PDB file of C-alpha atoms in Angstrom:
ATOM      1  CA  MET A  79     110.373  86.291 139.930  1.00  0.00           C
ATOM      2  CA  SER A  80     107.600  87.197 137.657  1.00  0.00           C
ATOM      3  CA  GLN A  81     105.460  84.368 136.264  1.00  0.00           C
ATOM      4  CA  GLU A  82     103.611  86.596 133.484  1.00  0.00           C
ATOM      5  CA  PHE A  83     105.542  85.528 130.227  1.00  0.00           C
ATOM      6  CA  ASN A  84     103.620  85.816 127.433  1.00  0.00           C
ATOM      7  CA  LEU A  85     104.367  84.949 123.674  1.00  0.00           C
ATOM      8  CA  ARG A  86     102.052  87.037 121.958  1.00  0.00           C
ATOM      9  CA  TYR A  87     102.090  84.452 119.203  1.00  0.00           C
ATOM     10  CA  ASN A  88      98.932  85.730 117.493  1.00  0.00           C
ATOM     11  CA  GLU A  89     100.127  89.393 117.202  1.00  0.00           C
ATOM     12  CA  ILE A  90     103.105  87.879 115.044  1.00  0.00           C
ATOM     13  CA  GLN A  91     100.970  85.859 112.585  1.00  0.00           C
ATOM     14  CA  PRO A  92      99.418  87.466 109.929  1.00  0.00           C
ATOM     15  CA  GLU A  93      95.667  87.713 109.588  1.00  0.00           C
ATOM     16  CA  ILE A  94      94.349  84.832 106.930  1.00  0.00           C
ATOM     17  CA  ASN A  95      91.231  85.942 105.196  1.00  0.00           C
ATOM     18  CA  ALA A  96      89.025  84.724 102.451  1.00  0.00           C
ATOM     19  CA  ASN A  97      90.789  87.740  99.799  1.00  0.00           C
ATOM     20  CA  ASP A  98      93.734  85.340  99.493  1.00  0.00           C
ATOM     21  CA  ASN A  99      92.706  84.094  96.417  1.00  0.00           C
ATOM     22  CA  MET A 100      91.883  87.386  94.698  1.00  0.00           C
ATOM     23  CA  PRO A 101      94.491  89.009  92.089  1.00  0.00           C
ATOM     24  CA  LEU A 102      97.493  90.768  93.407  1.00  0.00           C
ATOM     25  CA  GLU A 103      97.175  94.383  93.987  1.00  0.00           C
ATOM     26  CA  GLN A 104      99.059  97.047  92.251  1.00  0.00           C
ATOM     27  CA  SER A 105     101.787  97.330  94.837  1.00  0.00           C
ATOM     28  CA  GLU A 106     102.333  93.699  94.794  1.00  0.00           C
ATOM     29  CA  CYS A 107     102.763  93.242  91.009  1.00  0.00           C
ATOM     30  CA  VAL A 108     105.778  95.052  90.686  1.00  0.00           C
ATOM     31  CA  THR A 109     107.750  95.917  94.043  1.00  0.00           C
ATOM     32  CA  TYR A 110     110.719  98.860  93.811  1.00  0.00           C
ATOM     33  CA  TYR A 111     114.008  99.329  95.728  1.00  0.00           C
ATOM     34  CA  GLU A 112     113.235 102.305  97.773  1.00  0.00           C
ATOM     35  CA  THR A 113     116.537 104.054  96.674  1.00  0.00           C
ATOM     36  CA  GLU A 114     119.041 103.839  94.045  1.00  0.00           C
ATOM     37  CA  GLY A 115     121.755 101.437  94.899  1.00  0.00           C
ATOM     38  CA  HIS A 116     124.707  99.254  94.003  1.00  0.00           C
ATOM     39  CA  ALA A 117     124.687  95.307  93.509  1.00  0.00           C
ATOM     40  CA  ARG A 118     120.997  94.981  92.618  1.00  0.00           C
ATOM     41  CA  ASN A 119     118.784  92.107  91.463  1.00  0.00           C
ATOM     42  CA  VAL A 120     115.460  91.853  89.632  1.00  0.00           C
ATOM     43  CA  CYS A 121     113.514  88.746  90.253  1.00  0.00           C
ATOM     44  CA  PHE A 122     110.776  87.552  87.883  1.00  0.00           C
ATOM     45  CA  VAL A 123     108.134  85.633  89.659  1.00  0.00           C
ATOM     46  CA  PHE A 124     105.874  83.144  87.024  1.00  0.00           C
ATOM     47  CA  GLU A 125     102.353  82.223  87.551  1.00  0.00           C
ATOM     48  CA  ASN A 126     103.219  78.624  88.646  1.00  0.00           C
ATOM     49  CA  GLY A 127     105.683  80.105  91.461  1.00  0.00           C
ATOM     50  CA  ASN A 128     108.750  79.673  89.927  1.00  0.00           C
ATOM     51  CA  ARG A 129     111.363  82.374  90.082  1.00  0.00           C
ATOM     52  CA  ILE A 130     114.577  83.482  88.707  1.00  0.00           C
ATOM     53  CA  PHE A 131     116.645  86.654  89.298  1.00  0.00           C
ATOM     54  CA  LEU A 132     119.318  88.350  87.160  1.00  0.00           C
ATOM     55  CA  ASN A 133     121.626  91.092  88.455  1.00  0.00           C
ATOM     56  CA  TYR A 134     121.220  94.520  87.139  1.00  0.00           C
ATOM     57  CA  ALA A 135     125.099  94.494  86.439  1.00  0.00           C
ATOM     58  CA  HIS A 136     124.615  92.192  83.482  1.00  0.00           C
ATOM     59  CA  LEU A 137     121.866  94.058  82.057  1.00  0.00           C
ATOM     60  CA  LEU A 138     122.992  95.212  78.618  1.00  0.00           C
ATOM     61  CA  PHE A 139     120.052  96.128  76.707  1.00  0.00           C
ATOM     62  CA  CYS A 140     116.342  97.496  77.402  1.00  0.00           C
ATOM     63  CA  GLU A 141     113.881  98.329  74.923  1.00  0.00           C
ATOM     64  CA  TYR A 142     110.184  99.259  75.286  1.00  0.00           C
ATOM     65  CA  ILE A 143     107.868  98.533  72.528  1.00  0.00           C
ATOM     66  CA  HIS A 144     104.969 100.840  73.150  1.00  0.00           C
ATOM     67  CA  GLU A 145     102.895  99.292  70.177  1.00  0.00           C
ATOM     68  CA  ILE A 146     102.387  95.858  72.022  1.00  0.00           C
ATOM     69  CA  GLY A 147     103.367  97.218  75.569  1.00  0.00           C
ATOM     70  CA  ALA A 148     106.530  94.931  75.524  1.00  0.00           C
ATOM     71  CA  ILE A 149     109.751  95.205  77.226  1.00  0.00           C
ATOM     72  CA  ASN A 150     113.047  93.470  75.740  1.00  0.00           C
ATOM     73  CA  LEU A 151     115.698  92.977  78.337  1.00  0.00           C
ATOM     74  CA  ILE A 152     118.964  91.426  77.347  1.00  0.00           C
ATOM     75  CA  PHE A 153     121.356  90.456  79.964  1.00  0.00           C
ATOM     76  CA  THR A 154     124.289  88.508  79.682  1.00  0.00           C
ATOM     77  CA  SER A 155     123.385  85.353  79.801  1.00  0.00           C
ATOM     78  CA  HIS A 156     119.471  85.616  79.115  1.00  0.00           C
ATOM     79  CA  ARG A 157     116.783  87.311  77.033  1.00  0.00           C
ATOM     80  CA  ILE A 158     113.616  88.108  78.825  1.00  0.00           C
ATOM     81  CA  ILE A 159     110.522  89.603  77.331  1.00  0.00           C
ATOM     82  CA  LEU A 160     107.966  91.504  79.358  1.00  0.00           C
ATOM     83  CA  GLU A 161     104.353  91.597  77.890  1.00  0.00           C
ATOM     84  CA  GLY A 162     101.312  93.479  79.414  1.00  0.00           C
ATOM     85  CA  CYS A 163      99.886  97.038  79.287  1.00  0.00           C
ATOM     86  CA  ASN A 164     100.927 100.060  80.695  1.00  0.00           C
ATOM     87  CA  THR A 165     104.676  99.047  80.630  1.00  0.00           C
ATOM     88  CA  GLY A 166     105.971 102.348  80.124  1.00  0.00           C
ATOM     89  CA  GLU A 167     106.687 103.334  83.767  1.00  0.00           C
ATOM     90  CA  LEU A 168     108.071  99.972  84.151  1.00  0.00           C
ATOM     91  CA  PHE A 169     110.286 100.573  81.546  1.00  0.00           C
ATOM     92  CA  LYS A 170     111.650 103.784  83.458  1.00  0.00           C
ATOM     93  CA  SER A 171     111.883 102.055  86.506  1.00  0.00           C
ATOM     94  CA  PHE A 172     114.573  99.360  84.703  1.00  0.00           C
ATOM     95  CA  LEU A 173     116.406 102.826  83.700  1.00  0.00           C
ATOM     96  CA  SER A 174     117.014 103.514  87.503  1.00  0.00           C
ATOM     97  CA  GLN A 175     117.435 100.298  88.480  1.00  0.00           C
ATOM     98  CA  LYS A 176     114.583 100.279  90.769  1.00  0.00           C
ATOM     99  CA  THR A 177     112.378  97.492  89.721  1.00  0.00           C
ATOM    100  CA  GLN A 178     113.396  94.538  92.075  1.00  0.00           C
ATOM    101  CA  GLU A 179     110.520  91.793  91.722  1.00  0.00           C
ATOM    102  CA  ILE A 180     107.783  91.211  88.731  1.00  0.00           C
ATOM    103  CA  VAL A 181     105.032  88.910  89.202  1.00  0.00           C
ATOM    104  CA  VAL A 182     103.107  87.678  86.321  1.00  0.00           C
ATOM    105  CA  GLN A 183      99.303  88.471  86.233  1.00  0.00           C
ATOM    106  CA  SER A 184      96.669  86.510  84.465  1.00  0.00           C
ATOM    107  CA  SER A 185      94.982  88.970  82.048  1.00  0.00           C
ATOM    108  CA  ARG A 186      91.379  88.010  83.132  1.00  0.00           C
ATOM    109  CA  TYR A 187      92.449  90.333  86.286  1.00  0.00           C
ATOM    110  CA  ASN A 188      93.435  93.335  84.567  1.00  0.00           C
ATOM    111  CA  THR A 189      89.597  94.878  85.421  1.00  0.00           C
ATOM    112  CA  PHE A 190      90.374  94.685  88.962  1.00  0.00           C
ATOM    113  CA  LEU A 191      93.569  96.701  88.965  1.00  0.00           C
ATOM    114  CA  GLU A 192      94.052 100.374  88.566  1.00  0.00           C
ATOM    115  CA  ASN A 193      94.094 101.405  85.140  1.00  0.00           C
ATOM    116  CA  ASP A 194      97.617 103.264  85.080  1.00  0.00           C
ATOM    117  CA  SER A 195      99.466 100.238  87.067  1.00  0.00           C
ATOM    118  CA  ALA A 196     102.047  98.204  85.256  1.00  0.00           C
ATOM    119  CA  ILE A 197     100.382  94.545  84.640  1.00  0.00           C
ATOM    120  CA  VAL A 198     102.760  91.778  83.261  1.00  0.00           C
ATOM    121  CA  PHE A 199     100.574  88.797  81.750  1.00  0.00           C
ATOM    122  CA  GLN A 200     103.543  87.115  80.197  1.00  0.00           C
ATOM    123  CA  ILE A 201     107.479  86.534  80.744  1.00  0.00           C
ATOM    124  CA  LYS A 202     109.406  84.728  78.126  1.00  0.00           C
ATOM    125  CA  VAL A 203     112.664  83.688  79.231  1.00  0.00           C
ATOM    126  CA  ILE A 204     115.275  82.829  76.518  1.00  0.00           C
ATOM    127  CA  GLN A 205     118.554  81.537  77.746  1.00  0.00           C
ATOM    128  CA  LEU A 206     121.625  83.251  74.845  1.00  0.00           C
ATOM    129  CA  PRO A 207     124.279  81.164  73.588  1.00  0.00           C
ATOM    130  CA  ASP A 208     127.793  81.507  75.905  1.00  0.00           C
ATOM    131  CA  GLU A 209     129.399  83.881  73.678  1.00  0.00           C
ATOM    132  CA  GLY A 210     126.900  86.294  74.392  1.00  0.00           C
ATOM    133  CA  VAL A 211     124.352  88.407  72.433  1.00  0.00           C
TER     134      VAL A 211
END
């Protein structure tokens, strides 16, 4: 019987580096599903760490307002307003139900991110009355 048992614990743990306090990179601000599918949710992550998710099946309306870089989403129970810049591609990803998670970025970090990436500075959540829209 061999006594060379090794847990390899250090290989499993992610490295902690000094850049953890830097702004999120482009791929971490908005994440997408790899393929279109059924039963999808979209998760909204706020600056304080709070999260909510809503199911795409309850998405009734999506509007892109180019002049102010906003997206207006109306679900059966909530209205979500996303404000940011370069949100046109984000709107298209809602159309194909590919957006999985949106993380709010402070507007002070927009110079660190690529110019063509979608950046959401604010998420407003309004709960709709029980009778809907």
